[in-house]
Tab-separated table of C-alpha atoms and ligand atoms in Angstrom:
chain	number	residue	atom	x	y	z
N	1	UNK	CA	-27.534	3.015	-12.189
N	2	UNK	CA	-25.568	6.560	-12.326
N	3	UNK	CA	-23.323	6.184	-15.671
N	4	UNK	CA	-20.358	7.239	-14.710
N	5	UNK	CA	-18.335	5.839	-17.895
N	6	UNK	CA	-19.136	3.733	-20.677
N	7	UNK	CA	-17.409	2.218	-23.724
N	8	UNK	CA	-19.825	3.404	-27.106
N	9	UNK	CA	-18.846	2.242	-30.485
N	10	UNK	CA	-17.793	6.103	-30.809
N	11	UNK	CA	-15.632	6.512	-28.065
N	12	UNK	CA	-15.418	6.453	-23.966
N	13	UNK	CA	-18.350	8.247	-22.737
N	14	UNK	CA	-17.874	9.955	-19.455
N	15	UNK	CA	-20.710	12.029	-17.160
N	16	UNK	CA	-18.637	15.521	-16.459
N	17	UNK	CA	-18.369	15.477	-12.411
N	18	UNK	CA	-17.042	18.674	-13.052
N	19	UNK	CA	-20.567	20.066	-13.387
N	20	UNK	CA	-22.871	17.802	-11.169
N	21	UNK	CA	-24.671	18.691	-9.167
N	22	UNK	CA	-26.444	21.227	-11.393
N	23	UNK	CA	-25.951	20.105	-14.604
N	24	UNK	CA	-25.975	16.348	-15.791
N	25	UNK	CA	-24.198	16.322	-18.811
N	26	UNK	CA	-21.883	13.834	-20.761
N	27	UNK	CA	-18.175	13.791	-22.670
N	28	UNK	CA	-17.227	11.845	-25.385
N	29	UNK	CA	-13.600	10.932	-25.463
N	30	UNK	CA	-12.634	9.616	-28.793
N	31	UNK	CA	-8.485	9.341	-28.514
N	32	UNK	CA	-6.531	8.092	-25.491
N	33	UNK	CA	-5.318	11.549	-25.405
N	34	UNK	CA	-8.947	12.698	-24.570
N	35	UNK	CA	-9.033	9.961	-22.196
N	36	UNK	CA	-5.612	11.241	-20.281
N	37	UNK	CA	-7.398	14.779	-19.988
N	38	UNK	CA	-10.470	13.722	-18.658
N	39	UNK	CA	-8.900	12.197	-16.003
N	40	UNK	CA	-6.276	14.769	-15.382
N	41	UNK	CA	-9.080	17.539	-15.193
N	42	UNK	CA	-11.371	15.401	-12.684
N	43	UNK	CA	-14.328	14.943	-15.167
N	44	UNK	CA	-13.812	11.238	-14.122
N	45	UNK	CA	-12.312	10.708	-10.494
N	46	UNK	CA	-12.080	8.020	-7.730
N	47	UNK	CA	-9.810	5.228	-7.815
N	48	UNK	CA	-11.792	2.513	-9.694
N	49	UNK	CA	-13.391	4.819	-12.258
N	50	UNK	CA	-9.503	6.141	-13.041
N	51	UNK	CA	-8.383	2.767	-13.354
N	52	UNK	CA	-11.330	1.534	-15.565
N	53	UNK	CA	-10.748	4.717	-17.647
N	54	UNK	CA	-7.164	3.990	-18.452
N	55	UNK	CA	-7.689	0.649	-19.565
N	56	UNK	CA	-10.738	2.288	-21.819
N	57	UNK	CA	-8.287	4.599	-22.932
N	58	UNK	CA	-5.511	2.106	-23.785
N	59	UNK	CA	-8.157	-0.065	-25.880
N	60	UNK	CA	-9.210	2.870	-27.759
N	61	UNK	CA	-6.061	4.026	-28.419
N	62	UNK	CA	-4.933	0.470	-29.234
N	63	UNK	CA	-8.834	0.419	-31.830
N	64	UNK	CA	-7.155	3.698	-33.722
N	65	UNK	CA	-3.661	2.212	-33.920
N	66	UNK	CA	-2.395	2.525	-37.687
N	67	UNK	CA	0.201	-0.522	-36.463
N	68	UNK	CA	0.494	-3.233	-39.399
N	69	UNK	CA	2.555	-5.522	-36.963
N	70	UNK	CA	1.911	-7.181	-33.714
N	71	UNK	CA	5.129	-5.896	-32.193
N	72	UNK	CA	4.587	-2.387	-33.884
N	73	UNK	CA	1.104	-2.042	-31.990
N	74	UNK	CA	2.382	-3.442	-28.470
N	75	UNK	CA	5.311	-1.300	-29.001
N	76	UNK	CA	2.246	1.866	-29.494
N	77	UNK	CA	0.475	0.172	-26.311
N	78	UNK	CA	3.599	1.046	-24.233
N	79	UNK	CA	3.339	4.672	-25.197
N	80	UNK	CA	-0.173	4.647	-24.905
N	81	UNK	CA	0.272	3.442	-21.272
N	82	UNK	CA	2.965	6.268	-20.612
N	83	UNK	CA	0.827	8.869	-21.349
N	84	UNK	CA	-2.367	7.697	-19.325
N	85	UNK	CA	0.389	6.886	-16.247
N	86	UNK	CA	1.161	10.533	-16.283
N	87	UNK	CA	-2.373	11.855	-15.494
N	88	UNK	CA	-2.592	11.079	-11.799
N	89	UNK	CA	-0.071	9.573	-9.300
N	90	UNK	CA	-1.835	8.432	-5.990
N	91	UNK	CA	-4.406	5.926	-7.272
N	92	UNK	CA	-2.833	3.058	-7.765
N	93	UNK	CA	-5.980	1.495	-9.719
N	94	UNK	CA	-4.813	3.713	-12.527
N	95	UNK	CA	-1.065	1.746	-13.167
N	96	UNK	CA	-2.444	-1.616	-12.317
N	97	UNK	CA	-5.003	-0.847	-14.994
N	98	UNK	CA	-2.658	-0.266	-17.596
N	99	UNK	CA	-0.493	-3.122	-16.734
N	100	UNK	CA	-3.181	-5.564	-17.026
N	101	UNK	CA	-4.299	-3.819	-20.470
N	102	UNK	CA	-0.568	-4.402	-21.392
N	103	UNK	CA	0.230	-7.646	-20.141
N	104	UNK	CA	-3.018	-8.735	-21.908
N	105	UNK	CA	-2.153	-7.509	-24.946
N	106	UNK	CA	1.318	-9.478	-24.866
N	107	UNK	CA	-0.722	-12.631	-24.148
N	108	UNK	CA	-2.888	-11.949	-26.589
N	109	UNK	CA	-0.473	-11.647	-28.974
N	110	UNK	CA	1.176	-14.728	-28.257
N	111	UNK	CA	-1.932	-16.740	-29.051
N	112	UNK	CA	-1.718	-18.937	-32.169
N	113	UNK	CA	-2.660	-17.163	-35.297
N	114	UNK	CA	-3.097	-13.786	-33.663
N	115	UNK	CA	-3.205	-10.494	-35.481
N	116	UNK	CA	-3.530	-6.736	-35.295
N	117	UNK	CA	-7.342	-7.138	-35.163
N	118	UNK	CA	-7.880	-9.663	-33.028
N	119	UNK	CA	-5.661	-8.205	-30.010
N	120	UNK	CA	-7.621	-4.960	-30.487
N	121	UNK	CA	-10.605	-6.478	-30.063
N	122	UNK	CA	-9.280	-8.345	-27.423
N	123	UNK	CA	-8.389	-5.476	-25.831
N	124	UNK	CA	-11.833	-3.794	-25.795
N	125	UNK	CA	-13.248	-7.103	-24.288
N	126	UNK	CA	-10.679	-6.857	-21.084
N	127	UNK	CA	-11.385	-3.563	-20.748
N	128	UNK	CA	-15.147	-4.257	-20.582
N	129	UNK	CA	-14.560	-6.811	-18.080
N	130	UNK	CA	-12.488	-5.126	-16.016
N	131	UNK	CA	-15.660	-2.747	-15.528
N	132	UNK	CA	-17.907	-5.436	-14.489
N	133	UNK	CA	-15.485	-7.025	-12.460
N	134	UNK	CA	-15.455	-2.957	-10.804
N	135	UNK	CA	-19.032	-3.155	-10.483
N	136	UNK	CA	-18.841	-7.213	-8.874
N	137	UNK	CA	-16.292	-6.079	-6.492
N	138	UNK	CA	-18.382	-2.766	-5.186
N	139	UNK	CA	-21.775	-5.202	-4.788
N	140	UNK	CA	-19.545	-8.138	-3.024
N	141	UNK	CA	-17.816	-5.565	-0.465
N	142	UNK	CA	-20.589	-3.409	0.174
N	143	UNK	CA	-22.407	-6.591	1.639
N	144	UNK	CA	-19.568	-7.269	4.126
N	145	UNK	CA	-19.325	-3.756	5.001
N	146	UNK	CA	-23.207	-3.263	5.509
N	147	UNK	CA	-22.687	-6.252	8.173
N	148	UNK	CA	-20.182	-4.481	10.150
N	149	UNK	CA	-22.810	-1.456	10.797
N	150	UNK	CA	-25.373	-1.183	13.316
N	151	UNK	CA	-29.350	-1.466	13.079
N	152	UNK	CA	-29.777	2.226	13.167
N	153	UNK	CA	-26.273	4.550	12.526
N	154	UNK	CA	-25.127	8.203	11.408
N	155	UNK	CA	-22.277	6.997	9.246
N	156	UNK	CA	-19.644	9.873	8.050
N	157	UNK	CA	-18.213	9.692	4.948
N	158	UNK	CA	-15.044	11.566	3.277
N	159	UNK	CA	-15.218	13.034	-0.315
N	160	UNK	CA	-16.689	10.881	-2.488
N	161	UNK	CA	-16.660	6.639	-2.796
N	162	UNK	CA	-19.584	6.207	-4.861
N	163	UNK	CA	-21.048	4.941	-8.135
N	164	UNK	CA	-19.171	7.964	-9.888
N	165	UNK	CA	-15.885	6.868	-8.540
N	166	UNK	CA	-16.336	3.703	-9.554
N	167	UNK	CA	-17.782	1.965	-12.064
N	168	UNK	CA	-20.908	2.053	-10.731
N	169	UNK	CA	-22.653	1.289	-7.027
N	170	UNK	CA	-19.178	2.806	-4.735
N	171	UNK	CA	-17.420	1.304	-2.395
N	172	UNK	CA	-17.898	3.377	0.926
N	173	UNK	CA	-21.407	4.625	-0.506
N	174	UNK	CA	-21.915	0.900	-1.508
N	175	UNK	CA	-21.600	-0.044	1.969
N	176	UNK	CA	-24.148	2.295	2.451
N	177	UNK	CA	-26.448	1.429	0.080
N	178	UNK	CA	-26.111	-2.144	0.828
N	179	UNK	CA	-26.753	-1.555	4.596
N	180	UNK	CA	-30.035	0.443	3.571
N	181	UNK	CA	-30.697	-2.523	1.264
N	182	UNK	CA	-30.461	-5.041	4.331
N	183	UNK	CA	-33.075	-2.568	6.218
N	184	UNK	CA	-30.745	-0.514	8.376
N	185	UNK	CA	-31.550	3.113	9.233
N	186	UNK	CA	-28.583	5.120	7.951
N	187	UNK	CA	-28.354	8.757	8.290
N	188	UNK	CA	-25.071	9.687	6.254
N	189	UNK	CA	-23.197	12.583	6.568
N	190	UNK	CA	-21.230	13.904	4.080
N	191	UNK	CA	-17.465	16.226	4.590
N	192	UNK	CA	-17.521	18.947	2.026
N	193	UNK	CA	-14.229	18.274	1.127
N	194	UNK	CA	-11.943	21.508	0.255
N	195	UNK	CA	-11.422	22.667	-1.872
N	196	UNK	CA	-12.703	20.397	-4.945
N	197	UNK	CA	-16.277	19.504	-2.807
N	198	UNK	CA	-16.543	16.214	-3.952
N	199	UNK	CA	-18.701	15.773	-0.876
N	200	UNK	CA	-20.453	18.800	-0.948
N	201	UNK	CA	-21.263	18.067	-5.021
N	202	UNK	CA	-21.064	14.588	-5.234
N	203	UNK	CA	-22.012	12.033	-2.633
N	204	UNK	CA	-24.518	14.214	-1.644
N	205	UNK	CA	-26.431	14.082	-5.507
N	206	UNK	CA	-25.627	10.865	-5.370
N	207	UNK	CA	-27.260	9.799	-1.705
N	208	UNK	CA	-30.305	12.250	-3.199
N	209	UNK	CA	-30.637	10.298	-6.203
N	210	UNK	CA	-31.034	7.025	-4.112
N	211	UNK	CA	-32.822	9.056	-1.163
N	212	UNK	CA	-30.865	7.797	1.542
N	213	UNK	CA	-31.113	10.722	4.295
N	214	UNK	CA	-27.774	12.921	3.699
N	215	UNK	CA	-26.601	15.506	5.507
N	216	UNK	CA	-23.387	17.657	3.851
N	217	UNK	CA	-21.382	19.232	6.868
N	218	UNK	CA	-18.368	21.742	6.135
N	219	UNK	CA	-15.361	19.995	6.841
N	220	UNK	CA	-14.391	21.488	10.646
N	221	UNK	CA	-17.741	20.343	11.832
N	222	UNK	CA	-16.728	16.694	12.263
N	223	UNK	CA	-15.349	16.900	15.397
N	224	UNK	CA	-18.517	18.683	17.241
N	225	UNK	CA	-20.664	15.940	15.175
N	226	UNK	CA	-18.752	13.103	16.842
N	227	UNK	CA	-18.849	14.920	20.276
N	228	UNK	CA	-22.415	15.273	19.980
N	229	UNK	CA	-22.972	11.316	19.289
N	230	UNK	CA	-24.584	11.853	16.002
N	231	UNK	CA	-21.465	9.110	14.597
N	232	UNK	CA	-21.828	5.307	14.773
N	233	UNK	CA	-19.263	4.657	11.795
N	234	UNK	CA	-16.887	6.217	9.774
N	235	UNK	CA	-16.483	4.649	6.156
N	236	UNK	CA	-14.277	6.009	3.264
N	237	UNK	CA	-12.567	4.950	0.751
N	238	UNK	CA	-9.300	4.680	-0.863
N	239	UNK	CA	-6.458	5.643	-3.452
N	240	UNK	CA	-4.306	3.123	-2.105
N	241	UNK	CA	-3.291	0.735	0.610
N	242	UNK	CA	0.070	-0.030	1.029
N	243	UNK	CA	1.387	-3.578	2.246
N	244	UNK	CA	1.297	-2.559	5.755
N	245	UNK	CA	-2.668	-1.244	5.820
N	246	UNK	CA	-1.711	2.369	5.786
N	247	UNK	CA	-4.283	4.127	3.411
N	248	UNK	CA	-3.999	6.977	1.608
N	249	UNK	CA	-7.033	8.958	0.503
N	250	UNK	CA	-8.559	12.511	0.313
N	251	UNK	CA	-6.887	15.081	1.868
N	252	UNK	CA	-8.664	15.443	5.217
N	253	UNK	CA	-9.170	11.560	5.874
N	254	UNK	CA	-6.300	11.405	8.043
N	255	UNK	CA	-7.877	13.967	10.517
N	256	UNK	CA	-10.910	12.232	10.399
N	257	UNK	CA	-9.175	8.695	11.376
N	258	UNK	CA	-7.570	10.834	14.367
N	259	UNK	CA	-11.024	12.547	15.685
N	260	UNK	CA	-12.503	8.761	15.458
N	261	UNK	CA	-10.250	7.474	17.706
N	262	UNK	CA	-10.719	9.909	19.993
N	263	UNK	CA	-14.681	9.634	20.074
N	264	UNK	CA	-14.218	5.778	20.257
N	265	UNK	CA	-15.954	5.545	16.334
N	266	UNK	CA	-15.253	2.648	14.111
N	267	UNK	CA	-13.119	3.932	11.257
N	268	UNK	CA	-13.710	1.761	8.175
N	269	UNK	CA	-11.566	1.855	4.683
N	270	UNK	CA	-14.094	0.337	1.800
N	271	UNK	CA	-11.487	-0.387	-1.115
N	272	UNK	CA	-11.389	-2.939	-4.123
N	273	UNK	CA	-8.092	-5.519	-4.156
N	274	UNK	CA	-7.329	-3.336	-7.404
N	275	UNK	CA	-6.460	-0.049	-4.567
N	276	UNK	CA	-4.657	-2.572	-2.745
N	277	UNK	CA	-0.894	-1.867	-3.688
N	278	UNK	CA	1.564	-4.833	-1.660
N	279	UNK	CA	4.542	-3.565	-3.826
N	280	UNK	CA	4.395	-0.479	-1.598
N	281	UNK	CA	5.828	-0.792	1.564
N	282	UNK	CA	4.182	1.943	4.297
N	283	UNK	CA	2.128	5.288	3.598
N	284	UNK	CA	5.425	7.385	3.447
N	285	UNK	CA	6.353	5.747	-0.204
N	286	UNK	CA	2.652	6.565	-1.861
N	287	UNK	CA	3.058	9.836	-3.842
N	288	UNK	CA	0.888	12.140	-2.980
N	289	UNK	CA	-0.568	14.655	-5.985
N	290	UNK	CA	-0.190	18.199	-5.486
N	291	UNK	CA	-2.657	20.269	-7.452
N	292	UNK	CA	-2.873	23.581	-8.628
N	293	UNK	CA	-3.017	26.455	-6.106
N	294	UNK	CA	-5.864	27.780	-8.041
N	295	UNK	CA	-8.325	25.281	-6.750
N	296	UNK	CA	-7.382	26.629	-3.004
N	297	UNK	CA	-7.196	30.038	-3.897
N	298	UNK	CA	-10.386	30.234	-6.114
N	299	UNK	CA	-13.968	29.262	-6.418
N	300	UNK	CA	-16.889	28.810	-8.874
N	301	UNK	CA	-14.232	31.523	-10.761
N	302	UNK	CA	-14.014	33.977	-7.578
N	303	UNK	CA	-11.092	34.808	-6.232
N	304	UNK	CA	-11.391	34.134	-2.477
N	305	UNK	CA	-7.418	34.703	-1.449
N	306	UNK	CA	-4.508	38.306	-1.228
N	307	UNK	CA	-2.486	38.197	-4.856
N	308	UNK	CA	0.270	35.640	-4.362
N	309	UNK	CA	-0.319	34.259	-1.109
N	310	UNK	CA	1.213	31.063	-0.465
N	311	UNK	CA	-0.744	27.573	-0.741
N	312	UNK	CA	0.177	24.250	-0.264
N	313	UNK	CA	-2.783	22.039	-2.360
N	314	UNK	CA	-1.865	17.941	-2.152
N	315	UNK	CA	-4.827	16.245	-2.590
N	316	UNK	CA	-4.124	13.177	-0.417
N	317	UNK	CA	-3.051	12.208	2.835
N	318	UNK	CA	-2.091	9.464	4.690
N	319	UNK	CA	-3.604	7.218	6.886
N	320	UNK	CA	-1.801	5.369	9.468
N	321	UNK	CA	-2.992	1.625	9.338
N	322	UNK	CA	-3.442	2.053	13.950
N	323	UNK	CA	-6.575	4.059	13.160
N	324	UNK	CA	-7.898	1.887	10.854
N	325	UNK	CA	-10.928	-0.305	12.280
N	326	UNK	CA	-11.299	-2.825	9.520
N	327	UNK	CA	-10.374	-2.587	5.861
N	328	UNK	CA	-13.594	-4.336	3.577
N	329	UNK	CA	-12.969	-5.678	0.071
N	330	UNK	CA	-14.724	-7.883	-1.982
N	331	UNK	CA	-12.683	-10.493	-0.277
N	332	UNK	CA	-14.002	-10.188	2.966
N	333	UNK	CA	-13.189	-7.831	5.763
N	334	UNK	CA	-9.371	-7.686	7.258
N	335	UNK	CA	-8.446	-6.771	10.634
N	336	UNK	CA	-5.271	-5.827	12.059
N	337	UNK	CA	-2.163	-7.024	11.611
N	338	UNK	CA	-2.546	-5.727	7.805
N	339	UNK	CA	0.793	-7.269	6.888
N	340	UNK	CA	-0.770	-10.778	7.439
N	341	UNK	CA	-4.498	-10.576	6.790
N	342	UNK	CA	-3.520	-8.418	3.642
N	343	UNK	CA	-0.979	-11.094	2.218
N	344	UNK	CA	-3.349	-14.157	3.216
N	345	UNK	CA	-6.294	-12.470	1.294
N	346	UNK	CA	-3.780	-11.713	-1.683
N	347	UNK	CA	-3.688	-14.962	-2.456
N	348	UNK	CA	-7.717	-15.324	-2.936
N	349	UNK	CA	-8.635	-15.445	-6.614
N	350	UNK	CA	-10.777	-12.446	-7.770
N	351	UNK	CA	-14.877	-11.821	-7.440
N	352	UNK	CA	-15.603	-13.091	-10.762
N	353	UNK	CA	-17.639	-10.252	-12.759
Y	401	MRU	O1	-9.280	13.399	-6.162
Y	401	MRU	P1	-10.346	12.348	-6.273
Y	401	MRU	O2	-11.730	12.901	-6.312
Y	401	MRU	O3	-10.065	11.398	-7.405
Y	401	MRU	O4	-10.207	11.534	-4.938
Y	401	MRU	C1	-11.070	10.456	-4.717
Y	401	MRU	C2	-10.914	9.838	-3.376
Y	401	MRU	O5	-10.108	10.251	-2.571
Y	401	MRU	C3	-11.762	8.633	-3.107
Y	401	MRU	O6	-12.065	8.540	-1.756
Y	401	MRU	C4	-10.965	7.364	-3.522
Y	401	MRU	O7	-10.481	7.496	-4.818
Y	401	MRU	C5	-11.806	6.166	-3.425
Y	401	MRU	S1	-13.046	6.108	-4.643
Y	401	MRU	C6	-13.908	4.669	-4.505
């Protein structure tokens, strides 16, 4: 399986996704500061793998704490969790990460004859299982997702919903794999994705690794792909799904939704519960990250852009919940009206790990 992160006795260790697909190499993060980096600088990306990371990074920030006192080390375990909520702002995997790491560390605390040691270990253990329970999740909803494709399919995909943006198999890649698993003949096609080519770099390494039949178009190509009838399916994933099945996602998903429709193509959202956010009303309250111009303006180091030409860089969009065929979790596939299939299947327990 591609290790994408992993909790060492040393530290968080994290494969750089900043360098695939030409160089396989690894980062150690030994402080929750390192851990806040790495995920600000897109060494580790995707929803799940974020929110995995954070609660990694709050129990090794909670293994270093100098705290003699149980409130004194909850009290560090807030700040901790401010400073990995500040990395990224769409994926909402990343604050209900740190909430759980903080809630259980309150519990945990509470428990007769509880000290500083054993809520740190404590700690390490939830984080642990909260990456299995990643890994469960991606296996359970890839299954239901694989059903809802055909024998034989060209399936497009958007950035990259793998094993490295989770914590291992994907969620719109592990509908894929799971439908190759069940014997259907997938041909996927991977989006680029401008400007960060998380398609371009990373589902397609991944897809080669498993050799599942990939082709990486440039991002304006979809529409002529659909028009041709190379497209049975659409699957991608997500940052976040707000109460009333709007998604938001990698810039560009929203246009893909759009040409979908048009061509009469099933547009499927592959997502863990842990994307799904009900506190969040519609699409228009997400926040959507805006990154640095540099990434439009620039690449490999090359300037491609005039001197101080204007760019406007968010790195999501939003998906309105009519264009969205079917969302598939590990709870089983929901259908429109998302207000009511998503609050009947919010009251499902959890895929246990
Ligand atoms: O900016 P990124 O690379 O973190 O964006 C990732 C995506 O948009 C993914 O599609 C989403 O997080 C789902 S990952 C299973």
């Amino acid at each position: 399986m591609i290790p994408t992160l992993e909790w060492t006795s040393e530290g968080v260790r994290f494969l750089d996704q900043t360098r695939l697909p030409l160089e396989e190499t690894y980062v150690l993060a030994k402080t929750y500061q390192d851990v806040a980096d790495i995920i600000t600088t897109m060494v580790v990306r995707g929803a799940p793998a974020i929110g995995v990371s954070a609660a990694m990074g709050v129990a090794l920030g909670a293994r270093h704490s100098t705290a003699t006192s149980l409130p004194a080390l909850l009290a560090e375990i807030r700040v901790i969790g401010k400073v990995l909520a500040a990395t990224r702002p769409t994926a909402v995997n990343l604050f209900w990460a740190i909430e759980r790491m903080r809630r259980h560390a309150a519990e945990l605390a509470a428990e007769p004859g509880a000290t500083v040691a054993t809520v740190k270990q404590g700690l390490i253990a939830e984080a642990e299982r909260m990456y299995n329970e990643d890994i469960a999740a991606c296996r359970a909803l890839g299954a239901y997702g694989a059903d809802l494709l055909p024998q034989k399919a060209g399936v497009l995909t958007h950035c990259n919903a793998g094993a490295l943006a989770t914590c291992g198999y994907g969620t719109a890649l592990g509908v894929i794999r799971a439908a190759v698993e069940s014997g259907r003949k997938i041909d996927v096609y991977a989006d680029e994705t401008r400007p960060f080519l998380q398609g371009a770099r990373l589902t397609a390494w991944e897809m080669m690794k498993d050799g599942i039949p990939t082709t990486v178009i440039c991002d304006n190509m979809a529409a002529s792909l659909m028009r041709a009838g190379k497209l049975q399916a659409i699957v991608v994933g997500a940052d976040r799904i707000a109460a009333n099945g709007d998604v938001a996602n990698k810039i560009g998903t929203y246009g893909v939704a759009v040409l979908a429709k048009e061509h009469g193509i099933p547009f499927y959202v592959a997502a863990p519960w842990s994307t799904i956010d009900l506190a969040t009303k519609t699409g228009a309250d997400i926040p959507i990250e805006q990154r640095s111009p540099n990434e439009v303006t620039h690449h490999a180091g090359k300037q491609l852009t005039p001197n101080h030409v204007g760019v406007w860089n968010p790195a999501f969009d939003i998906t309105p919940a009519k264009y969205v065929t079917a969302i598939i979790t590990e709870r089983g596939v929901l259908r429109a009206p998302y207000p009511e299939s998503l609050e009947r299947l919010s009251h499902e327990a959890a895929v246990p790990a």
